[in-house]
């Protein structure tokens, strides 16, 4: 187990609003909340990159653009352009969705090429890269295959889910992913993480970043837990 301060736990959170009807006012609110609560990143649709970069200028909050979101069903060229464009508009982290069709066809070379190209763009610009598996559609064999590719390509993170599929992150998936990538690649859990108990379980299972729209509620729960126990840290 490890002890974490409230600030350290806040830094696990990617504060998320990926709704298709997200307004400018919603983005302003999201960015202010992320800054106020010391979250690591705002997770947004790619088109919001420039706006959020402007809103978060001078803060320590990263701008995380979602690429080929949420289906992943665009060409490598399209994903690369979208990645480059997001970075040019101020994105400092990239979360892209793999091509599930090609994975189902066992075209692992395609998946590796896609990952290599997108991760290379991110590295060139010193931007964090995250690969979204969308595990709810995958077999265990497919998840393992993706982990093995990630160990070779070395994105910064592999991620469980978009949050838009039939199910989100599971402890079993986080444990599986972590068991195959070890310390070579970090794991992000996203989708369905709405309370402090689940948040802590995901971290205990090996997640080093948590994507959630319930970050404020989670931190407030943890703050109350610390108050009740008269502690300054939480063991996970």
C-alpha positions as semicolon CSV with decimal commas, in nm:
position;residue;x (nm);y (nm);z (nm)
1;X;0,000;0,000;0,000
2;X;0,100;0,361;-0,056
3;X;-0,005;0,682;0,118
4;X;-0,147;0,967;-0,091
5;X;-0,231;1,325;-0,004
6;X;-0,551;1,480;-0,139
7;X;-0,344;1,680;-0,390
8;X;-0,172;1,363;-0,514
9;X;-0,508;1,192;-0,556
10;X;-0,644;1,494;-0,746
11;X;-0,357;1,456;-0,992
12;X;-0,487;1,111;-1,092
13;X;-0,799;1,267;-1,241
14;X;-0,867;1,359;-1,602
15;X;-1,173;1,583;-1,559
16;X;-1,403;1,490;-1,843
17;X;-1,670;1,644;-2,063
18;X;-1,691;1,466;-2,399
19;X;-2,060;1,530;-2,460
20;X;-2,154;1,606;-2,821
21;X;-2,363;1,903;-2,708
22;X;-2,095;2,056;-2,483
23;X;-2,119;2,436;-2,498
24;X;-1,857;2,704;-2,448
25;X;-2,007;2,771;-2,106
26;X;-1,965;2,402;-2,017
27;X;-1,600;2,414;-2,124
28;X;-1,544;2,726;-1,914
29;X;-1,695;2,547;-1,614
30;X;-1,492;2,232;-1,677
31;X;-1,164;2,423;-1,699
32;X;-1,233;2,631;-1,388
33;X;-1,320;2,316;-1,192
34;X;-1,007;2,140;-1,313
35;X;-0,792;2,433;-1,203
36;X;-0,971;2,477;-0,870
37;X;-0,943;2,106;-0,783
38;X;-0,586;2,060;-0,915
39;X;-0,688;1,789;-1,161
40;X;-0,424;1,662;-1,401
41;X;-0,612;1,720;-1,725
42;X;-0,936;1,814;-1,894
43;X;-1,057;1,540;-2,132
44;X;-1,238;1,705;-2,422
45;X;-1,338;1,652;-2,782
46;X;-1,063;1,755;-3,024
47;X;-1,255;2,058;-3,149
48;X;-1,239;2,212;-2,800
49;X;-0,857;2,207;-2,784
50;X;-0,795;2,572;-2,869
51;X;-1,067;2,705;-2,640
52;X;-0,950;2,498;-2,342
53;X;-0,585;2,585;-2,404
54;X;-0,681;2,952;-2,383
55;X;-0,895;2,899;-2,072
56;X;-0,620;2,704;-1,893
57;X;-0,328;2,924;-1,992
58;X;-0,107;2,983;-1,689
59;X;-0,239;2,682;-1,497
60;X;-0,084;2,338;-1,447
61;X;-0,383;2,158;-1,603
62;X;-0,316;1,967;-1,926
63;X;-0,544;1,977;-2,230
64;X;-0,636;1,625;-2,342
65;X;-0,783;1,593;-2,691
66;X;-0,982;1,282;-2,783
67;X;-0,891;1,156;-3,132
68;X;-1,120;0,954;-3,362
69;X;-1,361;0,958;-3,072
70;X;-1,549;0,751;-2,971
71;X;-1,548;0,488;-3,249
72;X;-1,189;0,489;-3,371
73;X;-1,311;0,407;-3,719
74;X;-1,109;0,650;-3,928
75;X;-0,792;0,601;-4,130
76;X;-0,444;0,633;-3,983
77;X;-0,394;0,943;-4,197
78;X;-0,708;1,101;-4,051
79;X;-0,603;1,020;-3,695
80;X;-0,255;1,161;-3,754
81;X;-0,396;1,484;-3,898
82;X;-0,640;1,515;-3,608
83;X;-0,357;1,456;-3,360
84;X;-0,129;1,714;-3,523
85;X;-0,412;1,966;-3,549
86;X;-0,504;1,920;-3,181
87;X;-0,144;1,976;-3,076
88;X;-0,118;2,287;-3,293
89;X;-0,430;2,415;-3,118
90;X;-0,283;2,363;-2,771
91;X;-0,346;2,001;-2,674
92;X;-0,079;1,864;-2,439
93;X;-0,218;1,510;-2,419
94;X;-0,374;1,285;-2,683
95;X;-0,620;0,998;-2,622
96;X;-0,691;0,810;-2,946
97;X;-0,920;0,513;-3,014
98;X;-0,775;0,211;-3,194
99;X;-0,925;0,069;-3,514
100;X;-1,131;-0,217;-3,371
101;X;-1,222;-0,350;-3,717
102;X;-0,856;-0,412;-3,797
103;X;-0,796;-0,569;-3,456
104;X;-1,090;-0,806;-3,507
105;X;-0,939;-0,898;-3,846
106;X;-0,617;-0,986;-3,659
107;X;-0,434;-0,723;-3,861
108;X;-0,190;-0,651;-3,581
109;X;0,059;-0,490;-3,817
110;X;-0,199;-0,221;-3,892
111;X;-0,261;-0,163;-3,522
112;X;0,112;-0,136;-3,457
113;X;0,159;0,105;-3,748
114;X;-0,129;0,321;-3,631
115;X;0,006;0,332;-3,276
116;X;0,360;0,402;-3,393
117;X;0,259;0,694;-3,613
118;X;0,039;0,864;-3,354
119;X;0,284;0,809;-3,067
120;X;0,567;0,943;-3,285
121;X;0,377;1,269;-3,347
122;X;0,318;1,304;-2,974
123;X;0,683;1,238;-2,889
124;X;0,798;1,493;-3,146
125;X;0,594;1,759;-2,967
126;X;0,657;1,633;-2,611
127;X;0,289;1,547;-2,572
128;X;0,151;1,257;-2,364
129;X;0,000;0,973;-2,571
130;X;-0,279;0,741;-2,460
131;X;-0,417;0,446;-2,655
132;X;-0,785;0,365;-2,594
133;X;-0,860;-0,008;-2,627
134;X;-1,241;0,005;-2,575
135;X;-1,229;-0,325;-2,388
136;X;-1,604;-0,383;-2,382
137;X;-1,581;-0,496;-2,746
138;X;-1,265;-0,705;-2,709
139;X;-1,178;-1,062;-2,618
140;X;-0,907;-1,130;-2,362
141;X;-0,682;-1,246;-2,646
142;X;-0,731;-0,912;-2,825
143;X;-0,661;-0,712;-2,509
144;X;-0,338;-0,906;-2,455
145;X;-0,235;-0,854;-2,818
146;X;-0,281;-0,478;-2,777
147;X;-0,077;-0,479;-2,455
148;X;0,207;-0,659;-2,629
149;X;0,209;-0,407;-2,912
150;X;0,207;-0,123;-2,659
151;X;0,511;-0,269;-2,482
152;X;0,697;-0,248;-2,814
153;X;0,572;0,097;-2,925
154;X;0,572;0,250;-2,574
155;X;0,289;0,504;-2,566
156;X;0,269;0,680;-2,231
157;X;-0,060;0,513;-2,138
158;X;-0,300;0,242;-2,247
159;X;-0,662;0,315;-2,156
160;X;-0,956;0,086;-2,085
161;X;-1,249;0,265;-2,244
162;X;-1,405;0,572;-2,403
163;X;-1,698;0,574;-2,162
164;X;-1,931;0,565;-2,462
165;X;-1,940;0,185;-2,509
166;X;-2,179;-0,062;-2,341
167;X;-1,950;-0,074;-2,035
168;X;-1,652;0,113;-1,895
169;X;-1,349;0,027;-1,687
170;X;-1,338;-0,294;-1,486
171;X;-1,091;-0,397;-1,220
172;X;-1,023;-0,718;-1,410
173;X;-0,923;-0,523;-1,722
174;X;-0,696;-0,285;-1,530
175;X;-0,526;-0,580;-1,361
176;X;-0,489;-0,764;-1,692
177;X;-0,344;-0,463;-1,873
178;X;-0,105;-0,384;-1,589
179;X;0,012;-0,746;-1,571
180;X;0,120;-0,737;-1,937
181;X;0,273;-0,389;-1,961
182;X;0,429;-0,373;-1,613
183;X;0,615;-0,046;-1,566
184;X;0,683;0,000;-1,938
185;X;0,347;0,168;-2,006
186;X;0,106;0,324;-1,759
187;X;-0,264;0,232;-1,741
188;X;-0,560;0,471;-1,746
189;X;-0,903;0,359;-1,630
190;X;-1,205;0,544;-1,768
191;X;-1,579;0,493;-1,788
192;X;-1,820;0,438;-1,500
193;X;-1,588;0,557;-1,220
194;X;-1,824;0,768;-1,014
195;X;-1,732;0,731;-0,646
196;X;-1,430;0,726;-0,416
197;X;-1,449;0,354;-0,348
198;X;-1,426;0,262;-0,718
199;X;-1,158;0,529;-0,769
200;X;-0,939;0,377;-0,497
201;X;-0,992;0,023;-0,625
202;X;-0,880;0,124;-0,975
203;X;-0,562;0,278;-0,835
204;X;-0,497;-0,031;-0,622
205;X;-0,539;-0,244;-0,937
206;X;-0,265;-0,047;-1,114
207;X;-0,431;0,255;-1,280
208;X;-0,215;0,567;-1,274
209;X;-0,474;0,796;-1,430
210;X;-0,854;0,801;-1,391
211;X;-1,087;0,948;-1,651
212;X;-1,415;1,059;-1,497
213;X;-1,682;1,327;-1,506
214;X;-1,737;1,271;-1,133
215;X;-1,397;1,399;-1,019
216;X;-1,536;1,668;-0,791
217;X;-1,770;1,427;-0,612
218;X;-1,482;1,180;-0,570
219;X;-1,245;1,438;-0,424
220;X;-1,514;1,570;-0,191
221;X;-1,574;1,213;-0,068
222;X;-1,203;1,166;-0,007
223;X;-1,180;1,502;0,168
224;X;-1,460;1,396;0,403
225;X;-1,287;1,062;0,463
226;X;-0,969;1,242;0,567
227;X;-1,167;1,472;0,794
228;X;-1,353;1,184;0,958
229;X;-1,033;0,991;1,019
230;X;-0,836;1,303;1,113
231;X;-0,567;1,202;0,866
232;X;-0,368;1,391;0,604
233;X;-0,317;1,093;0,373
234;X;-0,513;0,796;0,242
235;X;-0,359;0,451;0,200
236;X;-0,436;0,267;-0,122
